[in-house]
Coordinates of C-alpha atoms and ligand atoms in Angstrom, one line a residue:
X153 CA -17.5 -0.3 -4.4
X154 CA -18.5 1.8 -6.9
X155 CA -17.5 5.0 -7.5
X156 CA -21.9 5.8 -8.2
X157 CA -22.3 5.4 -4.6
X158 CA -19.4 5.7 -3.0
X159 CA -18.9 9.7 -1.7
X160 CA -16.2 11.0 -3.5
X161 CA -15.0 14.6 -3.3
X162 CA -12.7 15.5 -5.0
X163 CA -10.5 19.6 -5.3
X164 CA -8.7 21.2 -7.7
X165 CA -7.4 23.5 -4.8
X166 CA -6.4 23.3 -1.8
X167 CA -7.1 25.9 0.8
X168 CA -4.5 28.3 1.6
X169 CA -4.5 27.1 5.0
X170 CA -2.8 23.8 4.1
X171 CA 1.1 24.2 4.5
X172 CA 2.5 20.5 3.5
X173 CA 1.9 18.2 1.4
X174 CA -0.1 15.7 3.6
X175 CA -3.1 18.2 4.3
X176 CA -2.8 19.7 1.1
X177 CA -4.2 16.0 -0.7
X178 CA -6.4 15.3 2.4
X179 CA -8.6 17.9 2.0
X180 CA -8.1 17.9 -1.8
X181 CA -9.1 14.3 -2.1
X182 CA -12.2 14.3 0.2
X183 CA -10.4 12.7 3.2
X184 CA -11.5 14.9 5.7
X185 CA -13.6 17.8 6.8
X186 CA -12.2 20.5 8.4
X187 CA -15.4 21.0 11.6
X188 CA -13.9 23.7 13.5
X189 CA -9.8 24.7 14.3
X190 CA -8.2 21.5 15.1
X191 CA -11.4 18.9 15.2
X192 CA -11.8 17.0 11.8
X193 CA -15.0 13.8 10.5
X194 CA -13.5 11.1 8.3
X195 CA -15.0 11.3 5.5
X196 CA -15.4 7.6 3.2
X197 CA -12.9 8.0 2.0
X198 CA -9.5 9.1 4.3
X199 CA -12.2 6.9 7.2
X200 CA -11.3 3.5 5.0
X201 CA -7.2 4.0 5.1
X202 CA -7.7 5.4 9.1
X203 CA -9.4 2.0 9.2
X204 CA -6.9 0.2 7.5
X205 CA -4.2 1.4 10.1
X206 CA -5.7 1.3 13.1
X207 CA -6.4 -2.9 12.3
X208 CA -2.4 -3.1 11.3
X209 CA -1.8 -1.9 14.4
X210 CA -4.5 -3.5 16.4
X211 CA -3.5 -6.9 15.2
X212 CA -0.1 -6.8 16.6
X213 CA -1.1 -5.2 19.6
X214 CA -3.1 -9.1 20.0
X215 CA -0.4 -11.0 18.7
X216 CA 1.6 -10.1 20.9
X217 CA -0.9 -10.4 23.8
X218 CA -1.9 -7.0 24.6
X219 CA -5.1 -6.9 25.2
X220 CA -7.6 -4.7 24.0
X221 CA -10.3 -2.3 26.0
X222 CA -11.7 0.9 25.8
X223 CA -11.9 3.6 28.0
X224 CA -14.2 7.4 28.8
X225 CA -12.8 10.3 26.5
X226 CA -14.4 12.2 29.6
X227 CA -12.7 12.0 32.8
X228 CA -13.1 13.3 36.2
X229 CA -10.8 15.4 37.2
X230 CA -10.9 13.5 41.5
X231 CA -8.4 11.0 39.5
X232 CA -5.5 14.1 38.3
X233 CA -5.6 15.0 41.6
X234 CA -5.4 12.2 42.9
X235 CA -1.6 11.7 40.9
X236 CA -1.2 15.1 40.8
X237 CA -1.4 15.5 37.2
X238 CA -4.4 18.2 37.6
X239 CA -2.3 21.5 38.4
X240 CA -0.1 20.8 36.1
X241 CA -0.6 19.8 32.7
X242 CA -1.4 22.7 31.6
X243 CA -4.2 24.6 29.0
X244 CA -3.5 21.9 27.0
X245 CA -6.0 19.5 29.1
X246 CA -10.2 20.7 28.3
X247 CA -11.4 20.9 30.9
X248 CA -15.1 21.3 32.2
X249 CA -17.6 21.0 35.0
X250 CA -21.3 18.3 34.4
X251 CA -23.9 19.9 35.7
X252 CA -22.9 19.0 38.9
X253 CA -20.8 21.1 39.3
X254 CA -17.7 18.8 39.4
X255 CA -14.8 19.2 37.1
X256 CA -14.2 17.3 34.8
X257 CA -11.9 16.8 31.3
X258 CA -11.4 15.4 28.0
X259 CA -8.4 13.0 28.5
X260 CA -5.5 13.7 26.7
X261 CA -4.3 10.4 27.9
X262 CA -5.1 7.7 30.0
X263 CA -2.7 6.7 33.2
X264 CA -5.3 7.4 35.4
X265 CA -7.8 6.0 34.1
X266 CA -6.0 2.8 33.7
X267 CA -4.5 2.9 36.6
X268 CA -7.4 2.5 38.4
X269 CA -9.0 0.6 36.6
X270 CA -5.2 -1.7 37.3
X271 CA -6.7 -1.5 41.2
X272 CA -9.5 -2.5 41.0
X273 CA -8.8 -5.8 39.1
X274 CA -5.4 -6.5 40.2
X275 CA -4.6 -7.7 43.6
X276 CA -1.5 -10.3 43.6
X277 CA 1.8 -10.3 41.7
X278 CA 0.1 -13.7 39.9
X279 CA -2.2 -11.2 37.9
X280 CA 1.1 -9.7 36.0
X281 CA 2.6 -9.0 33.6
X282 CA -0.3 -7.4 32.2
X283 CA -0.8 -5.1 29.1
X284 CA -4.0 -2.0 28.0
X285 CA -4.7 -0.6 24.3
X286 CA -7.4 0.8 23.8
X287 CA -7.7 2.9 20.1
X288 CA -9.6 5.7 21.2
X289 CA -10.4 10.2 20.0
X290 CA -7.5 12.7 23.3
X291 CA -8.2 16.1 22.7
X292 CA -5.2 18.0 23.5
X293 CA -5.6 21.4 22.9
X294 CA -3.0 22.6 21.4
X295 CA -1.8 26.0 21.3
X296 CA -1.3 25.0 17.0
X297 CA -3.0 22.6 15.8
X298 CA -1.6 22.8 12.2
X299 CA -1.0 20.1 9.0
X300 CA -4.4 19.2 9.3
X301 CA -4.8 15.6 11.7
X302 CA -1.0 16.0 11.8
X303 CA -1.4 17.9 14.8
X304 CA -4.8 18.5 16.4
X305 CA -6.8 19.1 19.0
X306 CA -9.4 15.7 18.5
X307 CA -7.2 13.3 17.2
X308 CA -7.1 9.0 17.4
X309 CA -4.3 7.4 19.4
X310 CA -3.6 4.0 20.2
X311 CA -2.7 4.2 24.2
X312 CA -1.0 0.7 25.5
X313 CA 0.0 0.9 29.2
X314 CA 1.4 -2.1 31.5
X315 CA 1.8 -3.4 34.1
X316 CA 4.7 -5.2 35.8
X317 CA 6.1 -7.7 38.8
X318 CA 9.7 -4.8 39.6
X319 CA 11.5 -3.3 36.8
X320 CA 12.9 -6.2 34.4
X321 CA 9.2 -6.8 34.4
X322 CA 9.2 -3.9 32.9
X323 CA 12.3 -3.6 30.8
X324 CA 10.8 -6.8 29.0
X325 CA 7.6 -5.4 28.3
X326 CA 8.6 -2.3 27.0
X327 CA 11.2 -4.3 25.1
X328 CA 8.1 -5.9 24.1
X329 CA 6.1 -3.3 22.5
X330 CA 9.7 -1.5 21.1
X331 CA 10.1 -4.1 18.3
X332 CA 6.1 -4.7 18.3
X333 CA 6.3 -0.9 16.3
X334 CA 9.1 -1.9 14.6
X335 CA 7.2 -4.6 12.9
X336 CA 3.4 -2.5 13.0
X337 CA 5.0 0.3 10.9
X338 CA 6.9 -0.9 8.8
X339 CA 4.0 -3.5 8.2
X340 CA 2.6 0.0 7.0
X341 CA 5.2 0.5 4.5
X342 CA 6.5 3.0 6.5
X343 CA 10.5 3.6 7.5
X344 CA 11.0 4.9 11.2
X345 CA 13.8 5.5 13.3
X346 CA 13.9 5.1 16.9
X347 CA 15.5 7.5 19.1
X348 CA 15.7 8.6 22.6
X349 CA 13.7 10.8 23.4
X350 CA 12.8 13.0 26.8
X351 CA 9.2 12.1 28.5
X352 CA 8.0 15.5 29.2
X353 CA 4.4 15.8 31.4
X354 CA 3.5 11.4 31.1
X355 CA 6.5 11.4 33.4
X356 CA 9.6 8.1 33.7
X357 CA 14.3 8.3 32.9
X358 CA 13.2 5.6 29.7
X359 CA 11.7 6.9 26.5
X360 CA 12.1 6.1 22.9
X361 CA 10.3 8.6 19.8
X362 CA 9.3 6.5 17.6
X363 CA 10.7 8.8 14.0
X364 CA 9.2 9.6 10.4
X365 CA 12.3 11.4 8.0
X366 CA 10.1 13.7 6.7
X367 CA 10.8 16.8 5.5
X368 CA 8.1 18.6 7.3
X369 CA 8.6 16.6 10.5
X370 CA 7.8 18.9 13.3
X371 CA 10.7 17.1 15.3
X372 CA 14.4 17.6 15.1
X373 CA 16.3 14.7 14.9
X374 CA 19.9 13.5 15.6
X375 CA 21.6 10.1 14.8
X376 CA 25.2 8.1 14.3
X377 CA 25.0 7.7 10.6
X378 CA 25.7 4.1 10.9
X379 CA 21.9 4.0 12.3
X380 CA 21.3 4.7 8.2
X381 CA 22.6 0.9 7.6
X382 CA 21.3 -1.5 10.3
X383 CA 17.9 -3.3 10.4
X384 CA 16.8 -3.0 14.0
X385 CA 14.4 -5.6 13.7
X386 CA 17.6 -7.9 13.8
X387 CA 19.6 -6.4 15.9
X388 CA 18.4 -6.8 20.4
X389 CA 17.6 -3.9 22.5
X390 CA 21.0 -3.2 24.3
X391 CA 23.0 -3.8 20.9
X392 CA 20.6 -0.9 19.4
X393 CA 20.9 1.1 22.8
X394 CA 25.0 1.7 21.4
X395 CA 24.1 3.7 17.9
X396 CA 23.0 7.0 19.2
X397 CA 19.4 8.3 18.0
X398 CA 18.2 10.6 20.4
X399 CA 15.9 13.9 19.9
X400 CA 16.2 17.6 20.0
X401 CA 15.2 18.0 23.3
X402 CA 17.8 15.3 24.4
X403 CA 20.6 15.2 22.2
X404 CA 23.9 17.5 23.3
X405 CA 26.6 17.4 20.6
X406 CA 29.1 18.0 24.3
X407 CA 28.5 14.7 25.5
X408 CA 27.2 12.7 23.0
X409 CA 30.6 10.9 22.2
X410 CA 29.9 10.6 18.8
X411 CA 31.7 13.0 16.2
X412 CA 30.3 15.9 14.9
X413 CA 30.6 14.6 11.1
X414 CA 28.9 11.4 11.8
X415 CA 26.6 12.7 13.0
X416 CA 23.4 12.8 11.2
X417 CA 20.4 15.9 11.1
X418 CA 16.9 15.8 9.8
X419 CA 13.3 16.6 10.6
X420 CA 11.3 14.0 11.4
X421 CA 7.3 13.1 12.0
X422 CA 7.1 12.2 15.6
X423 CA 4.7 9.4 15.1
X424 CA 5.3 7.1 17.7
X425 CA 6.6 7.3 21.7
X426 CA 7.3 4.6 24.3
X427 CA 7.5 5.5 28.2
X428 CA 9.0 3.3 30.9
X429 CA 8.5 5.0 34.3
X430 CA 8.0 3.0 37.6
X431 CA 5.9 3.1 40.3
X432 CA 5.7 7.1 39.0
X433 CA 1.5 6.2 39.2
X434 CA 0.5 2.8 40.8
X435 CA 2.3 5.3 43.9
X436 CA 0.5 8.4 43.7
X437 CA -2.7 6.6 43.3
X438 CA -2.6 4.0 46.1
X439 CA -2.7 0.4 43.7
X440 CA -0.3 -1.6 45.4
X441 CA -0.5 -5.3 45.0
X442 CA 0.1 -8.4 47.0
X443 CA 3.7 -9.4 46.3
X444 CA 5.0 -13.4 46.6
X445 CA 6.0 -13.0 50.6
X446 CA 2.8 -11.7 51.4
X447 CA 3.7 -8.0 50.9
X448 CA 2.4 -5.0 49.5
X449 CA 4.8 -3.3 46.4
X450 CA 3.3 -0.7 43.5
X451 CA 4.0 -2.4 40.2
X452 CA 5.8 -1.1 37.6
X453 CA 4.3 1.1 34.7
X454 CA 4.9 1.7 30.9
X455 CA 2.9 3.5 28.3
X456 CA 3.5 3.5 25.3
X457 CA 1.7 5.5 21.9
X458 CA 1.5 5.3 18.7
X459 CA -1.1 8.4 16.2
X460 CA -3.6 7.0 14.3
X461 CA -5.1 9.5 12.7
X462 CA -1.2 11.0 12.6
X463 CA -0.1 8.6 10.9
X464 CA -2.7 8.5 7.6
X465 CA -0.8 11.8 7.1
X466 CA 2.6 10.9 7.6
X467 CA 2.1 7.5 5.5
X468 CA 1.2 10.5 2.6
X469 CA 4.2 12.7 3.2
X470 CA 6.3 9.4 2.8
X471 CA 4.0 8.9 -0.3
X472 CA 3.6 11.2 -3.1
X473 CA 4.1 12.4 -6.6
X474 CA 2.5 15.9 -8.2
X475 CA 0.3 13.2 -9.2
X476 CA -1.3 12.9 -5.7
X477 CA -1.2 10.0 -3.3
X478 CA 0.4 6.9 -3.9
X479 CA -0.4 4.1 -1.2
X480 CA 1.3 1.5 0.3
X481 CA -0.9 -1.5 -0.4
X482 CA -1.2 -2.5 3.1
X483 CA -3.5 0.8 3.4
X484 CA -4.9 1.8 0.1
X485 CA -8.2 2.4 0.5
X486 CA -8.5 0.3 -2.4
X487 CA -6.0 -2.0 -4.5
X488 CA -7.9 -1.7 -7.1
X489 CA -9.3 0.6 -8.9
X490 CA -10.9 -0.4 -12.7
X491 CA -11.1 2.8 -14.1
X492 CA -13.3 2.3 -17.5
X493 CA -12.8 5.5 -20.1
X494 CA -16.3 5.5 -21.7
X495 CA -18.1 4.2 -19.2
X496 CA -21.2 4.5 -21.8
X497 CA -20.1 1.8 -24.1
X498 CA -22.4 -1.0 -22.5
X499 CA -19.7 -3.2 -24.4
X500 CA -16.5 -1.3 -22.0
X501 CA -19.4 -0.9 -18.8
X502 CA -20.6 -4.1 -19.1
X503 CA -16.8 -6.2 -19.1
X504 CA -15.8 -3.8 -16.4
X505 CA -19.1 -4.9 -13.4
X506 CA -18.3 -8.3 -14.7
X507 CA -14.4 -7.8 -13.8
X508 CA -15.3 -5.7 -10.3
X509 CA -18.0 -9.1 -9.2
X510 CA -15.1 -11.3 -10.0
X511 CA -12.7 -9.5 -7.1
X512 CA -15.6 -8.8 -4.6
X513 CA -15.8 -12.5 -4.6
X514 CA -12.2 -13.0 -4.7
X515 CA -12.5 -10.8 -1.7
X516 CA -10.2 -7.6 -3.0
X517 CA -11.2 -4.0 -2.4
X518 CA -11.4 -3.0 -5.7
X519 CA -13.1 0.4 -6.4
X520 CA -15.4 -0.1 -9.9
X521 CA -15.0 3.8 -11.5
X522 CA -18.3 3.7 -13.5
X523 CA -18.8 7.8 -12.8
X524 CA -19.8 9.2 -16.8
X525 CA -17.5 12.0 -16.7
X526 CA -14.6 11.7 -19.1
X527 CA -11.9 9.1 -18.8
X528 CA -8.8 12.3 -18.1
X529 CA -11.2 13.3 -14.7
X530 CA -10.9 10.1 -13.9
X531 CA -7.3 9.4 -14.6
X532 CA -6.2 12.1 -12.7
X533 CA -9.0 11.3 -9.8
X534 CA -7.9 8.0 -8.3
X535 CA -4.4 9.2 -9.3
X536 CA -5.0 11.5 -6.5
X537 CA -6.6 9.0 -4.4
X538 CA -3.7 7.2 -5.1
X539 CA -4.3 3.4 -5.7
X540 CA -2.0 1.8 -6.2
X541 CA -3.4 -1.0 -9.2
X542 CA -5.7 0.8 -11.3
X543 CA -7.2 -1.7 -14.6
X544 CA -8.4 0.8 -17.4
X545 CA -10.7 -0.8 -19.4
X546 CA -11.2 1.4 -23.3
X547 CA -10.9 0.4 -26.5
X548 CA -8.8 -2.1 -26.4
X549 CA -10.8 -4.4 -23.7
X550 CA -13.4 -4.5 -25.8
X551 CA -12.0 -5.2 -29.0
X552 CA -9.1 -6.8 -28.3
X553 CA -9.5 -8.4 -24.1
X554 CA -6.8 -6.4 -23.5
X555 CA -7.1 -4.6 -19.7
X556 CA -4.5 -2.2 -19.3
X557 CA -2.5 -2.4 -15.8
X558 CA -1.9 0.7 -14.4
X559 CA 1.1 0.7 -11.5
X560 CA 0.6 3.6 -9.8
X561 CA 4.1 4.5 -8.0
X562 CA 6.1 3.0 -10.7
X563 CA 4.2 4.5 -13.3
X564 CA 4.4 0.8 -15.6
X565 CA 1.7 -0.2 -17.7
X566 CA 1.2 -3.8 -19.0
X567 CA -1.4 -5.4 -20.7
X568 CA -2.9 -8.4 -19.4
X569 CA -6.1 -10.1 -21.0
X570 CA -9.3 -10.6 -18.1
X571 CA -8.2 -14.1 -16.8
X572 CA -4.2 -12.6 -16.2
X573 CA -5.8 -9.3 -14.3
X574 CA -7.7 -11.9 -11.7
X575 CA -5.5 -14.7 -11.7
X576 CA -3.1 -11.8 -10.1
X577 CA -5.4 -10.4 -8.8
X578 CA -7.0 -13.2 -6.7
X579 CA -3.4 -14.8 -5.6
X580 CA -3.1 -11.9 -3.3
X581 CA -0.4 -10.5 -6.4
Ligands
LIG792 N1 0.3 8.5 27.7 C1 1.8 8.6 26.3 C2 1.4 6.9 25.5 S1 -0.2 5.8 25.4 C3 1.0 10.4 25.5 O1 0.0 10.2 25.2 N2 2.6 10.1 24.2 S2 1.7 11.0 23.6 O2 1.6 12.5 24.3 O3 3.5 10.7 23.0 O4 1.7 10.7 22.0 C4 1.4 9.7 21.7 C5 1.3 10.1 19.7 O5 0.8 10.0 19.7 C6 2.8 10.8 19.4 O6 3.9 10.4 19.0 C7 2.2 11.4 18.3 O7 2.2 10.4 17.1 C8 0.3 11.8 18.6 N3 0.7 12.3 19.1 C9 0.0 13.7 20.0 N4 -0.3 14.5 20.3 C10 -0.7 14.6 19.0 C11 -2.0 15.6 17.8 N5 -1.6 17.0 18.7 N6 -2.2 15.1 17.2 C12 -1.9 14.2 16.3 N7 -1.4 13.3 16.6 C13 -0.3 13.4 18.4

C-alpha cells in the first residue's frame, strides 16, 4: 500500500474527552471515527489492526477444533423469555419492536441463540462435545461508554460456546479454551493474568477473567506475588489454581489465605472472560439429547468471550511512547514503512518503488510513504501510527546505497544495503 492511495489521516490534537492514551492515539492516528457516543467506525488503518487480531483469534480457535459460525445481531425477545433472562438483563439491553410489534433486541451476548441452534441440530450424545464460536458485533447500552473502543456500546466480541455430555467434559472444554486464550494473547504480544471471577449476568459457578495489567485498566485485580514468576502456559490448570488470583468482586482479604504482604493489587483491562455454567441454559430452554442409556439429558455448557475491539486499545495501552503507538509485529497494520525523505528526488523515489515492489512480491506487509511532504512530517506520522520497522531512503541511499533501518520500539538505527533489507524482511526476520 502507498500513502498516496491509502486513506491515512493523522491529527496533532486529540479531543478533550479522550482521557486515556489508547483513545487519544487511536483518534490521532485516524484508526477510528466516533460515529456516535460509544459507537465507532473503523477506518482503514484501524481495520488492518482489528483484522489481524481477529485472524489470530480465529486461527487459534480453529486449531483447537472450535467451529466458526455467524449468528444474527438482532434477536427475538422470545428466546430470552424462555431462558428467563429477558426481565433481569436490565437497561444494557437495547430493546425495540419490529413492524409487527414483536419484541426484538440487539444481542449483548448469544447464549440463547446458540442454545436454540444446538437444540435444532444436536439430538444425541454422539454429537458431543462440540464448541462453536463467532466474531461479531454486540450492543450493550453501557451507562458510561468511555475510553473509546475500550468500553463501547457497539463492540466486537469473539464469543464461543461449548456443549458437553457431563461436567468432566465441560471442564475439559473450559480448560482447553483457558490455555488457548493464553496462547492467543501471547501471539499478540500481550502478557495477561487470568483471575478467578464471578459470573454476573451470564450465570454459573466457574469463571476466569483475563487481564492486561495497565494503570488505565478499569478493574482491580489481586494476586499472589508468586504468580509473577510463573509461566502459566507451562503449568496445568490445577497447578495454576493453587496460586491465588481474583477479580475485584471476588477478592476477600479475610478468606484469601495469602499473607497481605504477598498480595499484589493492580489495575487491569479485561480482554477475555470465560464461564462454565452447567445446564443453566439447556435446562431452561428445554434442550436435551439422548444419552448412551437412551434417556434424555441436558448438555453441560460454557461460554467464552474475547473483547476483539477492546484488544486493539489494550495493546496500545501496553505499547506506546511519547511519539505514539509501537505495534507488536503480529498485529501491526504494516510491518514496514518505506519513507522517502525527498519524494521529488526521482532517484530516491525509484529506489523506494523498487524496494517496495520486491517486498510486496515477498509477501511483506509494507507501506510506502510516497507523499510529497517534509521528511519530519512523514517521520512523525509513521512513528505515531506505530509501524515497527522504518526504512528511510534519503541522500545516503541515493549516493552510497545505504538504507537506514529504524526500529520503532528501540529507536536503534542501522545502515543496510538494498539486498540486506530485502533479505532481512523477506525471510520473515
Ligand atoms: N457470553 C459471555 C462470553 S462469550 C460474555 O458476554 N462475556 S463478557 O460479558 O465478559 O464479555 C466478553 C468480553 O467482551 C469481555 O471480557 C470484554 O473484553 C469484552 N467487552 C465486554 N463489554 C464490552 C464493551 N462495552 N466494550 C468493549 N468490549 C467489551
